[in-house]
Coordinates of C-alpha atoms in Angstrom, one line a residue:
F1 CA -7.5 6.6 -9.8
A2 CA -8.6 4.4 -12.9
R3 CA -11.6 5.3 -15.0
F4 CA -13.4 2.8 -17.1
C5 CA -16.1 2.9 -19.9
T6 CA -19.5 1.1 -19.4
E7 CA -19.1 -0.7 -22.7
K8 CA -16.2 -2.8 -23.7
Y9 CA -13.7 -1.4 -26.2
T10 CA -13.7 -2.7 -29.8
Q11 CA -11.7 -1.7 -33.0
D12 CA -15.0 -2.0 -35.0
T13 CA -15.1 1.1 -37.2
T14 CA -18.8 1.2 -37.0
E15 CA -18.5 1.9 -33.3
L16 CA -16.3 4.9 -33.6
D17 CA -19.1 7.4 -32.7
N18 CA -20.0 5.3 -29.6
M19 CA -18.8 7.6 -26.8
M20 CA -19.6 4.9 -24.1
I21 CA -16.7 2.8 -25.6
H22 CA -14.3 5.5 -26.2
L23 CA -14.6 8.2 -23.4
T24 CA -14.4 7.5 -19.7
N25 CA -15.5 10.9 -18.6
V26 CA -18.3 10.7 -15.8
A27 CA -20.3 13.4 -17.8
V28 CA -20.5 11.0 -20.6
Q29 CA -20.6 7.8 -18.9
K30 CA -23.5 8.6 -16.5
G31 CA -25.7 8.6 -19.6
S32 CA -25.3 4.9 -19.9
A33 CA -28.0 2.6 -18.5
D34 CA -25.1 0.6 -17.1
Y35 CA -23.5 3.4 -15.2
N36 CA -23.1 2.6 -11.6
E37 CA -23.7 5.6 -9.2
Q38 CA -21.9 3.9 -6.3
H39 CA -18.5 3.7 -7.9
G40 CA -18.8 5.9 -10.9
G41 CA -16.8 3.6 -13.2
K42 CA -13.6 4.3 -11.1
W43 CA -11.1 2.2 -9.2
H44 CA -8.5 3.2 -6.7
I45 CA -5.0 2.9 -8.6
K46 CA -4.1 0.4 -6.1
N47 CA -7.0 -1.8 -7.3
L48 CA -5.9 -1.5 -10.9
K49 CA -2.4 -2.4 -10.1
F50 CA -3.5 -5.4 -8.0
Y51 CA -5.9 -6.6 -11.0
L52 CA -2.8 -6.2 -13.4
E53 CA -0.5 -8.2 -11.2
M54 CA -3.1 -11.0 -10.9
T55 CA -4.0 -11.0 -14.6
R56 CA -0.6 -10.1 -16.4
G57 CA 2.0 -10.9 -13.7
K58 CA 3.7 -8.7 -11.1
E59 CA 6.7 -7.9 -13.4
A60 CA 4.5 -6.7 -16.3
A61 CA 2.4 -4.6 -13.9
E62 CA 5.7 -2.9 -12.4
R63 CA 7.0 -2.2 -15.9
C64 CA 3.7 -0.6 -16.7
F65 CA 3.8 1.7 -13.7
D66 CA 7.5 2.5 -14.3
M67 CA 6.7 3.6 -17.8
I68 CA 3.9 5.8 -16.3
R69 CA 6.4 7.4 -13.8
Q70 CA 8.8 8.0 -16.8
I71 CA 6.1 9.8 -18.7
I72 CA 5.5 12.0 -15.7
Y73 CA 9.2 12.8 -15.3
V74 CA 10.0 13.5 -19.1
A75 CA 6.9 15.4 -19.5
L76 CA 7.7 18.0 -16.7
K77 CA 11.4 18.1 -17.5
S78 CA 10.5 19.0 -21.2
V79 CA 8.8 22.2 -19.9
Q80 CA 11.0 22.9 -16.9
S81 CA 12.5 26.1 -18.5
V82 CA 9.1 27.7 -19.0
I83 CA 7.4 26.7 -15.6
I84 CA 8.0 29.4 -12.8
N85 CA 10.7 28.1 -10.6
D86 CA 9.8 29.3 -7.1
K87 CA 10.5 27.4 -4.0
H88 CA 7.6 29.2 -2.2
C89 CA 5.1 27.8 -4.9
Y90 CA 3.8 24.3 -5.9
E91 CA 1.5 23.0 -8.5
M92 CA -0.6 19.8 -8.7
Y93 CA -1.1 18.3 -12.1
G94 CA -3.4 15.6 -13.3
F95 CA -1.9 13.2 -15.9
D96 CA -4.4 11.3 -18.2
V97 CA -2.8 8.1 -19.3
L98 CA -4.3 5.3 -21.5
I99 CA -3.0 1.9 -21.0
D100 CA -3.1 -0.3 -24.0
D101 CA -3.7 -4.2 -24.3
N102 CA 0.2 -4.6 -24.1
L103 CA 0.2 -2.6 -20.8
K104 CA 2.0 0.3 -22.6
P105 CA 0.8 3.6 -21.2
W106 CA 0.1 6.5 -23.6
L107 CA -0.1 10.1 -22.4
I108 CA -3.4 11.7 -23.5
E109 CA -3.1 15.0 -21.7
I110 CA -1.8 16.8 -18.6
N111 CA -4.3 19.0 -16.5
A112 CA -2.8 21.9 -14.8
S113 CA -6.0 22.2 -12.7
P114 CA -7.2 18.7 -12.4
S115 CA -10.9 18.4 -11.4
L116 CA -11.5 17.9 -7.6
S117 CA -15.2 17.8 -8.0
C118 CA -16.8 14.5 -6.7
S119 CA -19.3 12.2 -8.4
T120 CA -19.5 9.6 -5.7
E121 CA -18.8 9.1 -1.9
N122 CA -15.8 7.1 -2.8
D123 CA -14.6 9.8 -5.0
R124 CA -15.0 12.4 -2.2
V125 CA -12.9 10.3 0.0
L126 CA -10.2 9.9 -2.6
K127 CA -10.0 13.5 -3.6
M128 CA -10.1 14.7 0.1
S129 CA -7.2 12.2 0.9
V130 CA -5.3 13.6 -2.2
L131 CA -5.7 17.2 -1.0
S132 CA -4.8 16.4 2.6
D133 CA -1.5 14.6 1.3
V134 CA -0.6 17.5 -0.9
F135 CA -1.0 20.0 2.0
N136 CA 1.2 17.8 4.2
I137 CA 3.8 17.8 1.6
V138 CA 3.6 21.6 1.0
V139 CA 3.2 22.5 4.7
P140 CA 5.0 19.7 6.6
P141 CA 4.3 19.4 10.4
D142 CA 7.4 21.3 11.5
W143 CA 6.8 24.3 9.1
C144 CA 5.4 26.5 11.9
D145 CA 8.3 25.8 14.3
D146 CA 10.3 28.8 15.5
N147 CA 13.4 27.6 13.8
S148 CA 11.7 26.8 10.4
K149 CA 12.2 28.9 7.4
H150 CA 8.7 30.2 6.8
G151 CA 7.6 30.0 3.2
A152 CA 10.1 27.4 2.2
N153 CA 9.2 23.8 2.0
L154 CA 11.5 21.7 3.9
C155 CA 9.7 18.4 3.7
R156 CA 12.3 15.6 4.3
E157 CA 10.0 12.7 3.9
T158 CA 10.2 10.3 0.9
Q159 CA 6.5 9.3 1.3
V160 CA 3.6 11.3 2.5
G161 CA 0.2 9.6 2.4
Q162 CA -0.3 8.0 -1.1
F163 CA 2.5 10.3 -2.5
V164 CA 6.1 9.1 -3.0
L165 CA 9.0 11.2 -3.9
I166 CA 10.2 10.1 -7.3
I167 CA 12.7 12.7 -8.3
D168 CA 14.7 15.1 -6.0
E169 CA 16.8 17.3 -8.4
E170 CA 19.1 18.3 -5.5
K171 CA 20.2 14.6 -5.4
L172 CA 20.3 14.5 -9.2
D173 CA 22.9 17.4 -9.0
Q174 CA 24.9 15.3 -6.6
G175 CA 25.0 12.5 -9.2
V176 CA 22.3 10.1 -7.7
S177 CA 20.4 8.3 -10.6
P178 CA 16.6 8.8 -10.8
D179 CA 16.4 5.0 -10.8
K180 CA 17.4 5.1 -7.0
F181 CA 14.3 7.1 -5.9
K182 CA 11.4 5.3 -4.2
R183 CA 8.3 5.1 -6.4
G184 CA 4.6 5.6 -5.8
A185 CA 1.4 4.6 -7.4
D186 CA -1.1 7.2 -8.3
N187 CA -1.7 9.5 -11.1
K188 CA -1.0 13.0 -9.4
A189 CA 2.2 14.8 -9.7
I190 CA 3.2 17.7 -7.3
R191 CA 6.1 20.0 -8.6
K192 CA 7.6 22.1 -5.9
G193 CA 9.8 25.0 -6.8
G194 CA 11.7 22.9 -9.4
T195 CA 13.3 20.7 -6.8
Q196 CA 11.2 17.8 -6.2
L197 CA 8.6 15.8 -8.0
W198 CA 6.1 13.7 -6.2
R199 CA 3.6 11.2 -7.6

């Protein structure tokens, strides 16, 4: 999802201490008189992409989201050697990315345990959907079949719910370029045993 401040950003140095301009955290923003309890200052990522397409053009929006995917890929590849590589495990990460006025994304931080607490009903629906999609990737429908290798994730889909497979390292080992993978549109990433990256 995309988060927003209740006050418009400015480069005015007299506003450096104004947290309502610089921090999108719900804990900060709910202190504002302009905070909206219904949407909590959040948009579904699809709404953000649609807005950027309408205001900046489809090509610019696609380029922005491609750069976000590249940030996720490079960030996880850079620590691949120190992350436990076990096909029986998975991890969901939350990527905090700031998009500047030129639609250039900047990585702020990566959360190994992204918050799944809910501040609004829409937030609850979104996060329950994320969890459902994660479990459908990690435990695909045929996981309990008699001929399935229990404990090994054998998900063969390239899209599960809002997650889209963006990197399959087995295919990379076969010489397939990362550019050939289908791409998704949210800010969560799932790493499964060092072989696949979903976002």
